[in-house]
Amino acid sequence: MSRDKKDIFGRWFICTVLVAVVLTVLAGVVNVIADPYFHYHKPVIKYRLNDERYINDGIARNFDYDAVIIGNSLFQNFKTSRYDDLMGTKSIKLPYSGAGIRELWQALGRVVGRDELSVDLISYDPKDGAKNIGGYAPHRGYNDSVREVMICTDTEDVLRSYSWHRYSDYPTYLYDDDMLDDVNYIFNKDAFYRGSVYNIGITMLGKDSTTFDDYSSWVRDSGWEIACSGLDKMTVLDHDSDRQLSEGDKERIYYNIYTNMIPVIEANPEIRFILLIPPVSLAKWAEYYSQGELTYVFEGMEYMMSLLTEYDNVEIYGFDDAYEITGDLNRYCDKMHYDAGVSEWLLEEISKGDHRIDRDNYMEYTNSLKAYYMNYDFTILNEYISD
């Protein structure tokens, strides 16, 4: 290659690199200013709410609110406008599809603050031996004005391990205040194209921002055949061989509650924590029945309530005894997920104080469920279950 050609190539290469650097820096500047995930400031332009695990922490950091609705996909159809009308609040909705107890309460701990563990928890694992549980640093919280939280408390999630979580790849760089790892956000092409550019576009077109009512909400096909899909044909079973709640199971529930929930509850005695046990469908209870786990679920639920009802700032609302809802599979798109009309009804019932569970009636509640489902003829579902 001649010297002239080398000089031309060198200049072209340097110019290309400089242009790429300038464009990358400009894109980063746009991301900081538009801030589609609200990591640095309140929204300054119109915005779209999506990508729950990317945007929720920013909402909690920088929006104005005094109440929080937080849960898994069972909470996606709640409307903050209706909640605010009933409760007299200004709320945000933080849905985390597929989240368990650990993820939800860690997210909530970032919002309102959490303490260190108030008790020493030692796990005796057959493989690892004795192991300390804890190590969670206290967190001050983003918002000192929160006075009310409604959070999903799915019994099945409480029965799991304290460390259970569905996903392993979280955008943790959005959950801390470390400026160094913000490069993952500032120079993120998805945040730029799907966030900043999109938000600038809808602003220029005069479109509205996503409301919390619409955020992550859905409408799906429902019905008896759909809700029963995945079930095997029901047969008549006795409960003599049902799984019982063992001491190990109780230890697991205790660790789950005291590792994930109690540090947040104890750190915020002025906040009203509404723990909503959602109404899972008759098809889900049929699944527990066929697996021989009805007794285990009822006893686990009862033990959970015995622990949580000891806290004065905790209100538990249980809806598994709303048989007119749980038994109408036209309201369900699968074994767990109910339609938006049920979500609104749940808010109305809570606002009236109905279906509240406390230390005086929690055993009455679980005994009612036992009497109903332990004697239910689940074979009536067979006409909706495929061979």
Short mmCIF file of C-alpha atoms in Angstrom, two decimals, residues 12-348:
data_model
loop_
_atom_site.label_atom_id
_atom_site.label_comp_id
_atom_site.label_asym_id
_atom_site.label_seq_id
_atom_site.Cartn_x
_atom_site.Cartn_y
_atom_site.Cartn_z
CA TRP A 12 -10.72 7.62 7.49
CA PHE A 13 -10.20 5.32 10.47
CA ILE A 14 -9.62 8.21 12.88
CA CYS A 15 -12.67 10.07 11.56
CA THR A 16 -14.83 6.94 11.83
CA VAL A 17 -13.75 6.38 15.42
CA LEU A 18 -14.33 10.03 16.31
CA VAL A 19 -17.80 10.01 14.73
CA ALA A 20 -18.68 6.79 16.58
CA VAL A 21 -17.47 8.26 19.88
CA VAL A 22 -19.37 11.51 19.33
CA LEU A 23 -22.59 9.66 18.42
CA THR A 24 -22.22 7.36 21.42
CA VAL A 25 -21.68 10.33 23.74
CA LEU A 26 -24.67 12.14 22.23
CA ALA A 27 -26.83 9.06 22.70
CA GLY A 28 -25.68 8.89 26.31
CA VAL A 29 -26.51 12.56 26.83
CA VAL A 30 -29.98 11.98 25.35
CA ASN A 31 -30.49 9.00 27.70
CA VAL A 32 -29.52 11.09 30.72
CA ILE A 33 -31.81 13.99 29.73
CA ALA A 34 -34.78 11.93 28.53
CA ASP A 35 -34.09 9.35 31.27
CA PRO A 36 -36.64 6.78 30.07
CA TYR A 37 -36.25 4.66 33.23
CA PHE A 38 -36.39 7.71 35.58
CA HIS A 39 -33.07 6.77 37.16
CA TYR A 40 -31.97 10.39 37.67
CA HIS A 41 -35.03 12.60 37.74
CA LYS A 42 -38.77 12.96 37.26
CA PRO A 43 -40.08 12.70 33.71
CA VAL A 44 -39.53 15.84 31.66
CA ILE A 45 -41.28 14.55 28.52
CA LYS A 46 -44.11 12.11 27.79
CA TYR A 47 -43.27 8.53 28.59
CA ARG A 48 -44.22 4.90 28.07
CA LEU A 49 -44.35 2.55 31.05
CA ASN A 50 -43.07 -0.92 30.17
CA ASP A 51 -40.10 -3.20 30.98
CA GLU A 52 -41.17 -3.58 34.61
CA ARG A 53 -37.84 -4.58 36.13
CA TYR A 54 -36.07 -1.71 34.37
CA ILE A 55 -38.52 1.09 35.04
CA ASN A 56 -40.09 0.31 38.44
CA ASP A 57 -37.13 1.37 40.54
CA GLY A 58 -37.02 4.74 38.77
CA ILE A 59 -40.73 5.23 39.32
CA ALA A 60 -40.21 4.59 43.01
CA ARG A 61 -37.25 6.98 43.15
CA ASN A 62 -38.68 10.00 41.41
CA PHE A 63 -42.48 10.02 41.18
CA ASP A 64 -44.72 11.76 43.74
CA TYR A 65 -46.85 9.33 45.75
CA ASP A 66 -47.86 8.32 49.25
CA ALA A 67 -49.05 4.76 48.56
CA VAL A 68 -47.64 1.77 46.71
CA ILE A 69 -49.37 -1.14 44.96
CA ILE A 70 -46.74 -3.84 44.43
CA GLY A 71 -47.12 -7.44 43.35
CA ASN A 72 -46.63 -10.07 40.70
CA SER A 73 -48.80 -10.55 37.61
CA LEU A 74 -51.86 -11.00 39.84
CA PHE A 75 -51.59 -7.26 40.54
CA GLN A 76 -51.17 -6.05 36.96
CA ASN A 77 -54.85 -5.22 36.46
CA PHE A 78 -55.25 -3.06 39.54
CA LYS A 79 -56.10 0.56 38.76
CA THR A 80 -54.39 3.20 40.86
CA SER A 81 -57.19 5.65 40.06
CA ARG A 82 -59.74 3.35 41.69
CA TYR A 83 -57.45 2.62 44.62
CA ASP A 84 -56.95 6.34 45.21
CA ASP A 85 -60.69 7.05 45.02
CA LEU A 86 -61.37 4.39 47.65
CA MET A 87 -58.39 4.96 49.94
CA GLY A 88 -57.80 8.71 49.58
CA THR A 89 -54.21 8.20 48.44
CA LYS A 90 -51.88 9.09 45.58
CA SER A 91 -50.48 5.74 44.55
CA ILE A 92 -48.06 4.16 42.11
CA LYS A 93 -48.21 0.61 40.75
CA LEU A 94 -45.08 -1.52 40.69
CA PRO A 95 -45.84 -4.84 38.98
CA TYR A 96 -43.15 -7.54 38.78
CA SER A 97 -44.43 -10.39 36.64
CA GLY A 98 -43.32 -13.75 38.02
CA ALA A 99 -41.92 -12.26 41.21
CA GLY A 100 -41.79 -14.14 44.48
CA ILE A 101 -41.66 -12.93 48.07
CA ARG A 102 -37.93 -12.18 47.99
CA GLU A 103 -38.01 -9.95 44.90
CA LEU A 104 -41.15 -8.08 45.94
CA TRP A 105 -39.98 -7.28 49.45
CA GLN A 106 -36.47 -6.36 48.35
CA ALA A 107 -38.02 -3.93 45.85
CA LEU A 108 -40.33 -2.58 48.54
CA GLY A 109 -37.39 -2.27 50.92
CA ARG A 110 -35.69 0.03 48.44
CA VAL A 111 -38.85 2.15 48.30
CA VAL A 112 -39.67 2.60 51.99
CA GLY A 113 -36.52 1.36 53.72
CA ARG A 114 -35.57 -1.78 55.60
CA ASP A 115 -33.65 -2.79 58.72
CA GLU A 116 -31.20 -5.58 59.22
CA LEU A 117 -32.61 -8.90 60.39
CA SER A 118 -34.01 -8.55 63.90
CA VAL A 119 -33.37 -12.22 64.74
CA ASP A 120 -30.49 -14.59 64.15
CA LEU A 121 -31.49 -17.14 61.54
CA ILE A 122 -29.40 -20.26 61.15
CA SER A 123 -30.15 -22.73 58.37
CA TYR A 124 -29.13 -26.35 58.88
CA ASP A 125 -28.63 -27.57 55.36
CA PRO A 126 -27.86 -31.30 54.93
CA LYS A 127 -25.14 -30.42 52.41
CA ASP A 128 -23.71 -27.17 53.79
CA GLY A 129 -24.30 -27.68 57.48
CA ALA A 130 -25.07 -24.66 59.65
CA LYS A 131 -25.27 -21.47 57.66
CA ASN A 132 -26.10 -17.92 58.73
CA ILE A 133 -28.95 -16.33 56.85
CA GLY A 134 -28.86 -12.60 56.42
CA GLY A 135 -26.30 -10.12 55.26
CA TYR A 136 -28.86 -7.73 53.81
CA ALA A 137 -27.67 -4.17 54.33
CA PRO A 138 -30.26 -1.76 55.72
CA HIS A 139 -31.63 0.70 53.22
CA ARG A 140 -32.99 4.15 54.00
CA GLY A 141 -35.68 4.15 51.33
CA TYR A 142 -36.56 6.48 48.48
CA ASN A 143 -39.76 7.97 49.86
CA ASP A 144 -40.47 9.06 53.44
CA SER A 145 -44.05 10.04 52.59
CA VAL A 146 -45.43 6.54 51.99
CA ARG A 147 -48.21 5.77 54.43
CA GLU A 148 -49.82 2.75 52.81
CA VAL A 149 -48.65 -0.31 50.87
CA MET A 150 -50.74 -3.03 49.27
CA ILE A 151 -48.61 -6.05 48.41
CA CYS A 152 -49.37 -9.47 46.96
CA THR A 153 -48.98 -12.28 49.48
CA ASP A 154 -49.44 -15.44 47.49
CA THR A 155 -49.50 -18.39 49.90
CA GLU A 156 -47.58 -20.60 47.49
CA ASP A 157 -44.75 -18.06 47.42
CA VAL A 158 -44.54 -17.95 51.21
CA LEU A 159 -44.20 -21.75 51.26
CA ARG A 160 -41.07 -21.53 49.11
CA SER A 161 -37.47 -21.05 50.23
CA TYR A 162 -36.54 -17.61 51.57
CA SER A 163 -34.10 -17.21 48.66
CA TRP A 164 -36.38 -18.40 45.85
CA HIS A 165 -36.49 -16.19 42.78
CA ARG A 166 -37.53 -16.94 39.22
CA TYR A 167 -34.94 -14.89 37.35
CA SER A 168 -31.19 -14.51 37.64
CA ASP A 169 -30.47 -11.56 35.34
CA TYR A 170 -31.69 -8.33 36.93
CA PRO A 171 -30.67 -4.76 35.94
CA THR A 172 -29.11 -4.19 39.36
CA TYR A 173 -27.20 -1.19 38.01
CA LEU A 174 -30.54 0.63 38.15
CA TYR A 175 -31.15 -0.39 41.77
CA ASP A 176 -28.12 1.30 43.36
CA ASP A 177 -26.44 4.70 43.53
CA ASP A 178 -23.12 3.61 42.05
CA MET A 179 -22.33 6.03 39.22
CA LEU A 180 -19.72 3.69 37.72
CA ASP A 181 -22.16 0.97 36.74
CA ASP A 182 -24.54 3.54 35.23
CA VAL A 183 -22.63 3.10 31.96
CA ASN A 184 -24.85 0.04 31.51
CA TYR A 185 -27.81 2.41 31.38
CA ILE A 186 -26.39 5.57 29.80
CA PHE A 187 -24.96 3.73 26.80
CA ASN A 188 -27.72 1.13 26.55
CA LYS A 189 -29.06 0.92 22.98
CA ASP A 190 -32.42 -0.49 24.11
CA ALA A 191 -32.85 2.37 26.57
CA PHE A 192 -31.98 4.76 23.76
CA TYR A 193 -34.14 3.37 20.93
CA ARG A 194 -37.03 1.79 22.85
CA GLY A 195 -36.95 4.39 25.62
CA SER A 196 -35.55 7.82 24.85
CA VAL A 197 -36.29 7.93 21.10
CA TYR A 198 -39.78 6.49 21.61
CA ASN A 199 -40.59 8.96 24.40
CA ILE A 200 -39.30 11.90 22.36
CA GLY A 201 -41.45 10.69 19.46
CA ILE A 202 -44.71 10.48 21.40
CA THR A 203 -43.97 13.87 22.95
CA MET A 204 -43.52 15.47 19.53
CA LEU A 205 -46.71 13.78 18.30
CA GLY A 206 -48.66 15.09 21.30
CA LYS A 207 -49.56 11.65 22.63
CA ASP A 208 -50.25 10.94 26.31
CA SER A 209 -48.04 9.11 28.74
CA THR A 210 -48.98 5.62 29.92
CA THR A 211 -51.20 5.74 32.99
CA PHE A 212 -50.70 3.48 35.97
CA ASP A 213 -54.17 2.10 35.27
CA ASP A 214 -52.94 0.82 31.90
CA TYR A 215 -49.40 -0.07 32.94
CA SER A 216 -48.93 -3.85 32.42
CA SER A 217 -52.69 -4.43 32.35
CA TRP A 218 -54.05 -7.19 30.14
CA VAL A 219 -57.16 -8.84 28.74
CA ARG A 220 -56.98 -12.57 27.97
CA ASP A 221 -59.33 -15.36 26.96
CA SER A 222 -60.87 -17.09 29.95
CA GLY A 223 -63.27 -19.93 30.68
CA TRP A 224 -63.62 -23.32 32.31
CA GLU A 225 -61.68 -25.27 29.70
CA ILE A 226 -58.88 -22.68 29.69
CA ALA A 227 -58.60 -22.55 33.49
CA CYS A 228 -58.56 -26.35 33.71
CA SER A 229 -55.93 -26.83 31.03
CA GLY A 230 -52.99 -28.77 32.39
CA LEU A 231 -55.09 -30.68 34.92
CA ASP A 232 -55.36 -34.44 34.82
CA LYS A 233 -58.75 -36.12 35.22
CA MET A 234 -59.92 -35.90 38.81
CA THR A 235 -60.57 -39.03 40.87
CA VAL A 236 -62.05 -39.34 44.35
CA LEU A 237 -59.24 -39.27 46.91
CA ASP A 238 -59.12 -39.44 50.67
CA HIS A 239 -56.84 -37.18 52.64
CA ASP A 240 -55.16 -39.77 54.87
CA SER A 241 -52.01 -39.64 52.77
CA ASP A 242 -52.00 -35.86 52.28
CA ARG A 243 -48.71 -34.11 52.81
CA GLN A 244 -48.50 -32.59 56.27
CA LEU A 245 -46.65 -29.44 57.25
CA SER A 246 -43.38 -30.66 58.78
CA GLU A 247 -41.06 -28.85 61.17
CA GLY A 248 -38.72 -28.31 58.22
CA ASP A 249 -41.57 -26.73 56.27
CA LYS A 250 -42.36 -24.42 59.18
CA GLU A 251 -38.70 -23.46 59.42
CA ARG A 252 -38.68 -22.59 55.72
CA ILE A 253 -41.80 -20.40 56.06
CA TYR A 254 -40.33 -18.71 59.13
CA TYR A 255 -37.08 -17.94 57.32
CA ASN A 256 -38.97 -16.62 54.30
CA ILE A 257 -41.07 -14.24 56.38
CA TYR A 258 -38.35 -13.09 58.78
CA THR A 259 -35.68 -12.71 56.11
CA ASN A 260 -37.73 -10.90 53.47
CA MET A 261 -40.83 -9.33 55.02
CA ILE A 262 -40.22 -8.49 58.65
CA PRO A 263 -37.16 -6.21 58.16
CA VAL A 264 -39.37 -3.93 56.04
CA ILE A 265 -42.40 -4.15 58.31
CA GLU A 266 -40.41 -3.44 61.49
CA ALA A 267 -38.50 -0.55 59.89
CA ASN A 268 -41.76 1.23 59.00
CA PRO A 269 -44.19 1.06 61.94
CA GLU A 270 -46.05 4.13 60.61
CA ILE A 271 -46.92 2.45 57.29
CA ARG A 272 -50.10 0.44 56.87
CA PHE A 273 -49.14 -2.80 55.14
CA ILE A 274 -52.09 -4.41 53.36
CA LEU A 275 -51.16 -8.02 52.59
CA LEU A 276 -53.58 -9.29 49.97
CA ILE A 277 -53.97 -13.05 49.59
CA PRO A 278 -55.48 -13.24 46.10
CA PRO A 279 -58.35 -15.59 45.23
CA VAL A 280 -56.80 -18.49 43.31
CA SER A 281 -59.27 -20.47 41.24
CA LEU A 282 -61.09 -23.70 41.89
CA ALA A 283 -58.81 -25.25 39.26
CA LYS A 284 -55.75 -24.42 41.40
CA TRP A 285 -57.35 -25.99 44.45
CA ALA A 286 -58.08 -29.03 42.28
CA GLU A 287 -54.37 -29.20 41.47
CA TYR A 288 -53.47 -29.13 45.17
CA TYR A 289 -56.08 -31.84 45.75
CA SER A 290 -54.75 -34.12 43.02
CA GLN A 291 -51.19 -33.68 44.34
CA GLY A 292 -52.22 -34.52 47.89
CA GLU A 293 -51.23 -31.08 49.17
CA LEU A 294 -54.45 -29.54 50.43
CA THR A 295 -53.56 -30.18 54.08
CA TYR A 296 -50.03 -28.87 53.53
CA VAL A 297 -51.28 -25.63 51.96
CA PHE A 298 -53.90 -25.01 54.65
CA GLU A 299 -51.45 -25.65 57.49
CA GLY A 300 -48.81 -23.50 55.80
CA MET A 301 -51.30 -20.68 55.38
CA GLU A 302 -52.30 -20.94 59.01
CA TYR A 303 -48.70 -20.83 60.22
CA MET A 304 -47.96 -17.84 57.99
CA MET A 305 -50.90 -15.96 59.44
CA SER A 306 -49.90 -16.79 63.01
CA LEU A 307 -46.61 -14.98 62.42
CA LEU A 308 -47.83 -11.98 60.46
CA THR A 309 -50.89 -11.13 62.56
CA GLU A 310 -48.55 -10.27 65.46
CA TYR A 311 -47.69 -6.94 63.82
CA ASP A 312 -50.04 -4.02 64.43
CA ASN A 313 -49.16 -2.27 61.17
CA VAL A 314 -50.04 -5.36 59.11
CA GLU A 315 -53.53 -6.01 57.77
CA ILE A 316 -54.15 -9.30 56.00
CA TYR A 317 -57.03 -9.70 53.57
CA GLY A 318 -57.76 -13.21 52.35
CA PHE A 319 -60.06 -14.00 49.44
CA ASP A 320 -59.76 -17.74 48.96
CA ASP A 321 -63.11 -18.01 50.71
CA ALA A 322 -64.77 -15.81 48.05
CA TYR A 323 -66.25 -18.97 46.53
CA GLU A 324 -68.52 -17.06 44.17
CA ILE A 325 -65.31 -15.78 42.56
CA THR A 326 -62.96 -18.75 42.86
CA GLY A 327 -65.67 -21.13 41.66
CA ASP A 328 -66.52 -19.12 38.53
CA LEU A 329 -63.79 -20.16 36.11
CA ASN A 330 -65.15 -17.76 33.51
CA ARG A 331 -63.27 -15.14 35.53
CA TYR A 332 -59.90 -16.88 35.08
CA CYS A 333 -57.50 -17.17 32.15
CA ASP A 334 -55.55 -19.93 33.95
CA LYS A 335 -55.45 -21.43 37.44
CA MET A 336 -54.33 -18.20 39.09
CA HIS A 337 -55.07 -15.08 37.03
CA TYR A 338 -58.45 -13.38 37.38
CA ASP A 339 -59.92 -10.64 35.23
CA ALA A 340 -59.87 -6.88 35.81
CA GLY A 341 -63.37 -6.92 37.26
CA VAL A 342 -62.18 -9.13 40.10
CA SER A 343 -59.27 -6.75 40.72
CA GLU A 344 -61.70 -3.85 41.16
CA TRP A 345 -63.93 -5.93 43.45
CA LEU A 346 -60.94 -6.78 45.65
CA LEU A 347 -60.16 -3.10 46.11
CA GLU A 348 -63.76 -2.35 47.04
#
